[in-house]
Tab-separated table of C-alpha atoms and ligand atoms in Angstrom:
chain	number	residue	atom	x	y	z
M	1331	MET	CA	25.873	28.442	2.314
M	1332	THR	CA	25.982	27.351	5.596
M	1333	ASN	CA	26.394	30.664	7.321
M	1334	SER	CA	23.700	32.728	5.663
M	1335	MET	CA	21.103	30.489	6.933
M	1336	LYS	CA	22.253	30.187	10.504
M	1337	GLY	CA	19.691	31.591	12.947
M	1338	LYS	CA	17.108	31.812	10.560
M	1339	VAL	CA	13.546	30.126	11.728
M	1340	ALA	CA	11.497	27.589	9.878
M	1341	LEU	CA	8.159	26.195	10.364
M	1342	ILE	CA	7.627	22.640	8.643
M	1343	THR	CA	4.240	21.246	9.056
M	1344	GLY	CA	4.322	17.634	9.687
M	1345	ALA	CA	8.111	17.262	11.154
M	1346	SER	CA	7.396	14.663	13.489
M	1347	ARG	CA	8.128	11.770	11.163
M	1348	GLY	CA	9.543	10.913	7.774
M	1349	ILE	CA	10.510	13.665	5.025
M	1350	GLY	CA	9.432	16.545	7.549
M	1351	ARG	CA	11.730	15.243	10.050
M	1352	ALA	CA	14.344	14.737	7.788
M	1353	ILE	CA	13.860	18.434	6.296
M	1354	ALA	CA	14.261	19.580	10.284
M	1355	LEU	CA	17.244	18.054	10.633
M	1356	ARG	CA	19.157	18.785	7.232
M	1357	LEU	CA	18.149	22.454	7.920
M	1358	ALA	CA	19.375	22.120	11.565
M	1359	ASP	CA	22.608	21.567	10.047
M	1360	ASP	CA	22.812	24.768	8.282
M	1361	GLY	CA	21.897	26.462	11.636
M	1362	VAL	CA	18.265	27.077	11.177
M	1363	ASN	CA	16.092	26.970	14.307
M	1364	ILE	CA	12.983	24.724	13.580
M	1365	ALA	CA	9.346	25.002	14.854
M	1366	VAL	CA	8.067	21.269	14.565
M	1367	ASN	CA	4.278	20.686	13.924
M	1368	TYR	CA	2.843	17.739	14.114
M	1369	LEU	CA	-0.644	16.095	14.238
M	1370	GLN	CA	-1.111	13.692	17.014
M	1371	ASN	CA	2.327	11.767	17.526
M	1372	GLU	CA	3.741	13.576	20.325
M	1373	GLU	CA	6.321	10.934	21.149
M	1374	SER	CA	7.846	11.368	17.551
M	1375	ALA	CA	7.625	15.183	17.626
M	1376	LYS	CA	9.454	15.301	21.208
M	1377	LYS	CA	12.099	12.980	19.879
M	1378	THR	CA	12.499	14.965	16.621
M	1379	VAL	CA	13.047	18.128	19.012
M	1380	GLU	CA	15.490	16.405	21.254
M	1381	GLU	CA	17.474	15.469	18.008
M	1382	LEU	CA	17.622	19.391	16.754
M	1383	LEU	CA	18.438	20.548	20.135
M	1384	ALA	CA	21.672	18.117	20.496
M	1385	LYS	CA	22.578	19.983	16.961
M	1386	GLY	CA	22.823	23.198	18.960
M	1387	VAL	CA	19.709	24.958	17.107
M	1388	LYS	CA	16.311	26.410	18.998
M	1389	ALA	CA	13.597	23.749	18.537
M	1390	ALA	CA	10.011	23.711	19.796
M	1391	MET	CA	6.898	21.360	18.868
M	1392	PHE	CA	3.422	22.481	17.892
M	1393	GLN	CA	0.270	20.660	17.958
M	1394	ALA	CA	-1.842	21.320	15.034
M	1395	ASN	CA	-4.493	19.880	12.546
M	1396	VAL	CA	-3.142	22.318	9.448
M	1397	GLY	CA	-6.343	20.990	7.717
M	1398	ASP	CA	-8.263	22.879	10.295
M	1399	LEU	CA	-7.962	26.795	9.118
M	1400	ASP	CA	-8.995	27.782	12.789
M	1401	ALA	CA	-5.642	26.051	14.460
M	1402	HIS	CA	-3.582	28.337	12.481
M	1403	LYS	CA	-3.659	31.392	14.345
M	1404	ALA	CA	-2.693	29.903	17.422
M	1405	LEU	CA	0.308	28.047	15.644
M	1406	PHE	CA	1.318	31.160	14.609
M	1407	GLU	CA	1.169	32.918	18.001
M	1408	GLY	CA	2.711	30.028	19.109
M	1409	VAL	CA	5.747	29.997	16.587
M	1410	LEU	CA	6.259	33.993	17.064
M	1411	LYS	CA	6.092	34.039	20.925
M	1412	THR	CA	8.805	31.431	20.446
M	1413	PHE	CA	10.965	32.264	17.921
M	1414	GLY	CA	10.052	35.655	17.592
M	1415	THR	CA	10.275	35.556	13.741
M	1416	LEU	CA	9.274	32.973	10.650
M	1417	ASP	CA	12.140	33.027	7.576
M	1418	ILE	CA	11.184	29.707	6.105
M	1419	LEU	CA	7.645	28.002	5.489
M	1420	ILE	CA	7.496	24.492	4.580
M	1421	HIS	CA	4.524	22.678	3.933
M	1422	ASN	CA	5.100	18.818	4.349
M	1423	ALA	CA	1.920	17.102	6.011
M	1424	ALA	CA	-0.203	15.634	3.875
M	1425	LEU	CA	-3.171	12.797	4.286
M	1426	GLY	CA	-5.547	11.079	2.165
M	1427	ALA	CA	-7.568	8.406	1.305
M	1428	PHE	CA	-6.067	5.498	-0.779
M	1429	LYS	CA	-9.074	4.470	-3.087
M	1430	PRO	CA	-9.732	4.789	-7.039
M	1431	VAL	CA	-10.795	8.390	-8.007
M	1432	HIS	CA	-14.252	7.030	-9.152
M	1433	ARG	CA	-14.916	5.734	-5.379
M	1434	LEU	CA	-14.065	8.738	-3.680
M	1435	LYS	CA	-16.640	10.222	-1.285
M	1436	MET	CA	-16.569	13.964	-1.058
M	1437	ASN	CA	-15.410	13.778	2.510
M	1438	HIS	CA	-12.267	12.268	1.110
M	1439	TRP	CA	-11.552	14.707	-1.510
M	1440	ASP	CA	-12.231	17.348	1.484
M	1441	LEU	CA	-9.467	15.955	3.518
M	1442	SER	CA	-6.730	15.674	1.062
M	1443	MET	CA	-7.705	18.896	-0.437
M	1444	ASN	CA	-7.677	20.670	3.030
M	1445	ILE	CA	-4.885	19.413	4.395
M	1446	ASN	CA	-2.736	19.425	1.547
M	1447	ALA	CA	-3.754	22.073	-1.010
M	1448	LYS	CA	-6.109	24.842	1.073
M	1449	ALA	CA	-3.565	24.648	4.199
M	1450	PHE	CA	-0.640	25.638	1.726
M	1451	LEU	CA	-2.477	28.610	0.658
M	1452	ALA	CA	-3.605	29.566	4.455
M	1453	LEU	CA	-0.635	29.311	5.911
M	1454	SER	CA	1.056	30.992	3.249
M	1455	GLN	CA	-1.068	33.591	3.771
M	1456	LYS	CA	-0.571	33.526	7.613
M	1457	ALA	CA	3.446	34.061	6.816
M	1458	LEU	CA	2.877	36.517	4.204
M	1459	PRO	CA	2.591	39.745	6.477
M	1460	ILE	CA	6.011	38.556	8.736
M	1461	MET	CA	7.964	37.931	5.652
M	1462	GLU	CA	6.894	40.809	3.487
M	1463	ALA	CA	7.869	43.142	6.745
M	1464	LYS	CA	11.319	41.547	6.281
M	1465	LYS	CA	11.222	41.754	2.309
M	1466	GLU	CA	12.414	38.372	2.295
M	1467	GLY	CA	11.040	34.644	2.790
M	1468	ILE	CA	11.107	31.062	1.710
M	1469	ILE	CA	7.688	29.240	1.072
M	1470	ILE	CA	8.120	25.508	-0.086
M	1471	ALA	CA	5.462	22.827	-0.337
M	1472	LEU	CA	6.016	18.762	-1.133
M	1473	SER	CA	4.603	17.479	-3.984
M	1474	SER	CA	4.571	14.069	-5.571
M	1475	LEU	CA	4.646	12.156	-8.636
M	1476	GLY	CA	1.083	11.667	-8.435
M	1477	ALA	CA	0.468	15.200	-9.242
M	1478	HIS	CA	1.060	14.624	-13.253
M	1479	HIS	CA	1.123	10.856	-13.574
M	1480	PHE	CA	-1.582	8.251	-12.579
M	1481	ILE	CA	-0.463	6.022	-9.352
M	1482	PRO	CA	-3.349	3.427	-8.452
M	1483	ASN	CA	-5.588	4.161	-5.334
M	1484	TYR	CA	-3.500	7.733	-5.130
M	1485	GLY	CA	-5.836	10.287	-6.909
M	1486	ALA	CA	-7.107	12.198	-3.472
M	1487	ILE	CA	-3.629	12.665	-2.827
M	1488	GLY	CA	-2.329	13.375	-6.365
M	1489	ILE	CA	-5.116	15.696	-7.290
M	1490	SER	CA	-4.536	17.905	-4.094
M	1491	LYS	CA	-0.706	18.059	-5.156
M	1492	ALA	CA	-1.513	19.177	-8.567
M	1493	ALA	CA	-3.330	22.046	-6.848
M	1494	ILE	CA	-0.631	22.731	-4.807
M	1495	GLU	CA	2.172	23.083	-7.360
M	1496	ALA	CA	-0.402	25.390	-9.391
M	1497	THR	CA	-0.760	27.744	-6.297
M	1498	ALA	CA	3.166	27.847	-5.688
M	1499	ARG	CA	3.420	28.970	-9.451
M	1500	TYR	CA	0.782	31.825	-8.671
M	1501	LEU	CA	2.262	32.616	-5.368
M	1502	ALA	CA	5.853	32.989	-6.785
M	1503	VAL	CA	4.617	35.408	-9.547
M	1504	GLU	CA	2.734	37.500	-6.968
M	1505	LEU	CA	5.037	37.190	-4.028
M	1506	MET	CA	8.715	37.320	-5.824
M	1507	PRO	CA	8.765	40.852	-6.219
M	1508	LYS	CA	8.311	41.228	-2.342
M	1509	GLY	CA	11.568	39.039	-1.641
M	1510	ILE	CA	9.295	35.852	-1.229
M	1511	ARG	CA	10.545	32.925	-3.198
M	1512	VAL	CA	7.986	30.267	-3.704
M	1513	ASN	CA	8.568	26.298	-4.978
M	1514	CYS	CA	7.797	22.807	-4.785
M	1515	VAL	CA	9.750	19.761	-4.065
M	1516	SER	CA	8.550	16.521	-5.446
M	1517	GLY	CA	9.454	13.047	-4.821
M	1518	GLY	CA	8.890	9.267	-5.923
M	1519	LEU	CA	8.234	6.797	-3.600
M	1520	VAL	CA	10.155	7.690	-0.420
M	1521	ASP	CA	10.711	4.980	2.448
M	1522	THR	CA	8.313	6.252	5.110
M	1523	ASP	CA	5.360	5.208	7.451
M	1524	ALA	CA	2.962	6.784	4.804
M	1525	LEU	CA	4.092	3.713	2.472
M	1526	LYS	CA	2.124	1.348	4.943
M	1527	MET	CA	-1.148	3.180	3.540
M	1528	PHE	CA	-0.590	1.880	0.179
M	1529	PRO	CA	-2.978	-1.189	-0.629
M	1530	PHE	CA	-0.725	-3.957	-2.158
M	1531	PHE	CA	2.417	-2.234	-0.967
M	1532	ASP	CA	4.945	-4.931	-0.968
M	1533	GLU	CA	4.155	-5.323	-4.911
M	1534	PHE	CA	4.093	-1.534	-5.687
M	1535	LYS	CA	7.389	-1.242	-4.021
M	1536	LYS	CA	8.741	-4.316	-6.029
M	1537	GLU	CA	7.501	-2.584	-9.283
M	1538	VAL	CA	8.659	0.943	-8.359
M	1539	LEU	CA	12.342	-0.536	-7.578
M	1540	GLN	CA	12.343	-2.157	-10.815
M	1541	ARG	CA	11.427	0.890	-12.584
M	1542	THR	CA	13.766	3.349	-10.841
M	1543	PRO	CA	16.909	4.040	-12.847
M	1544	ALA	CA	19.041	4.638	-9.565
M	1545	GLY	CA	18.186	1.222	-8.413
M	1546	ARG	CA	16.589	1.822	-4.933
M	1547	ILE	CA	13.539	3.422	-3.144
M	1548	GLY	CA	14.251	7.141	-2.252
M	1549	LYS	CA	15.413	8.170	1.293
M	1550	PRO	CA	13.436	11.276	3.156
M	1551	GLU	CA	17.169	12.752	3.302
M	1552	ASP	CA	16.750	12.691	-0.750
M	1553	LEU	CA	14.297	15.748	-0.894
M	1554	ALA	CA	15.233	17.314	2.577
M	1555	ARG	CA	18.466	17.766	0.483
M	1556	VAL	CA	16.902	19.339	-2.054
M	1557	VAL	CA	14.622	21.419	0.033
M	1558	ALA	CA	17.655	22.760	1.894
M	1559	PHE	CA	19.109	23.878	-1.580
M	1560	LEU	CA	15.665	25.764	-2.032
M	1561	CYS	CA	15.832	27.474	1.266
M	1562	SER	CA	19.393	28.913	0.639
M	1563	PRO	CA	20.310	31.943	-1.714
M	1564	GLU	CA	22.193	29.438	-3.682
M	1565	SER	CA	19.138	28.429	-5.836
M	1566	SER	CA	17.830	32.466	-5.666
M	1567	TRP	CA	17.001	32.122	-9.191
M	1568	ILE	CA	14.552	29.018	-9.041
M	1569	VAL	CA	11.272	30.634	-8.704
M	1570	GLY	CA	7.866	28.941	-8.804
M	1571	GLN	CA	9.296	25.413	-9.869
M	1572	THR	CA	8.795	21.897	-8.700
M	1573	VAL	CA	11.918	20.222	-8.588
M	1574	THR	CA	11.814	16.874	-8.599
M	1575	ALA	CA	14.002	13.996	-7.004
M	1576	ASP	CA	13.027	10.569	-7.581
M	1577	GLY	CA	16.269	8.519	-8.874
M	1578	GLY	CA	14.674	8.870	-12.344
M	1579	LEU	CA	11.600	7.246	-12.016
M	1580	SER	CA	9.272	9.791	-13.431
M	1581	LEU	CA	11.538	9.463	-16.810
M	1582	ILE	CA	10.421	5.794	-17.499
R	476	NAP	N1	6.445	8.997	1.103
R	476	NAP	C1	6.548	9.194	-0.236
R	476	NAP	O1	6.655	8.249	-1.106
R	476	NAP	C2	6.427	10.724	-0.360
R	476	NAP	C3	6.859	10.905	-1.716
R	476	NAP	C4	6.975	12.149	-2.445
R	476	NAP	C5	6.625	12.944	-1.805
R	476	NAP	N2	5.666	12.946	-0.554
R	476	NAP	C6	5.122	13.877	0.233
R	476	NAP	O2	5.799	14.306	1.326
R	476	NAP	C7	5.351	14.648	2.858
R	476	NAP	C8	5.634	13.890	3.956
R	476	NAP	O3	5.119	12.542	3.614
R	476	NAP	P1	5.582	11.514	4.516
R	476	NAP	O4	6.078	10.141	3.574
R	476	NAP	O5	6.711	11.890	5.332
R	476	NAP	O6	4.782	11.357	5.491
R	476	NAP	P2	4.403	10.371	6.806
R	476	NAP	O7	5.572	9.849	7.017
R	476	NAP	O8	3.225	9.915	6.739
R	476	NAP	O9	4.322	11.854	7.963
R	476	NAP	C9	3.373	12.839	7.819
R	476	NAP	C10	3.553	13.973	8.969
R	476	NAP	O10	2.504	14.789	8.656
R	476	NAP	C11	2.066	14.846	9.556
R	476	NAP	N3	0.206	15.213	9.789
R	476	NAP	C12	-0.500	14.610	8.849
R	476	NAP	N4	-1.343	15.138	8.804
R	476	NAP	C13	-1.260	16.458	9.593
R	476	NAP	C14	-2.046	17.720	9.652
R	476	NAP	N5	-3.651	17.430	9.203
R	476	NAP	N6	-1.809	18.315	10.311
R	476	NAP	C15	-0.623	18.472	10.798
R	476	NAP	N7	0.351	17.457	10.640
R	476	NAP	C16	-0.170	16.270	10.017
R	476	NAP	C17	2.074	13.742	10.900
R	476	NAP	O11	1.921	13.990	12.538
R	476	NAP	P3	1.882	12.933	13.291
R	476	NAP	O12	3.380	12.550	13.475
R	476	NAP	O13	1.287	13.618	14.415
R	476	NAP	O14	0.839	11.999	12.949
R	476	NAP	C18	3.807	13.432	10.275
R	476	NAP	O15	4.581	14.382	10.883
R	476	NAP	C19	3.991	14.843	2.121
R	476	NAP	O16	3.615	16.230	1.509
R	476	NAP	C20	3.813	13.779	0.927
R	476	NAP	O17	2.884	13.497	0.171
R	476	NAP	C21	5.814	11.577	0.174
């Protein structure tokens, strides 16, 4: 598995922290060169790049708000100028307001739909000509259990994740004949900075912990390993799926 990934180039949105950073480090273990996208946390992005370089791969950071479609052109130009190509696109960045759905303002709706769902399609469309020319490519988006289950105050993100999963299924059918494989990776609660945004976080975490058959909260590496598998030829027969890694939480 390791050798077939060596020298590939991956663009990971939101790779400065949390799950995106863990995916970057895991793919670097397979010899993948990494374009680290981030929004504002330059220090964290720099630290991730340093960790990647220490693993012996090429890495560089690219600031861009992926919710701003006008920023995608410069992002892709930067990646191509630095790495010369793109083999893997991972849309991991996400934002959203934590409120009940019936109290969402339309700008909350737009924010999560733009950064999470619309950006996934727009970034995939930008990656398409590069991957089409090579007759191969991997596109993966991060989703979460809120796409299918009610999670209090999580509707804005959950609904946008449902859109992501549906988009991935359509793209998968359209792009697989061109050699481009599209999938999603979904998780339960994963211990990252994002959790601090949840209202009543401590009670929520305790409840999730009690309900999770595996008896712990997820770690970024739990999802990163699944993403790495879906990037590798070992998973070549998995197309247009959402692969869930949640310690069994969604079964309860
Ligand atoms: N944490 C969970 O419980 C959980 C569970 C299942 C799935 N997920 C999914 O996994 C993904 C990562 O979650 P996480 O918990 O690791 O998040 P996180 O710790 O909050 O990190 C978010 C990352 O996204 C970047 N980002 C945010 N908005 C952006 C934008 N508009 N443009 C570019 N980059 C942006 C941030 O950059 P800066 O550092 O510059 O702010 C940061 O690198 C998300 O798609 C999330 O929905 C999370």
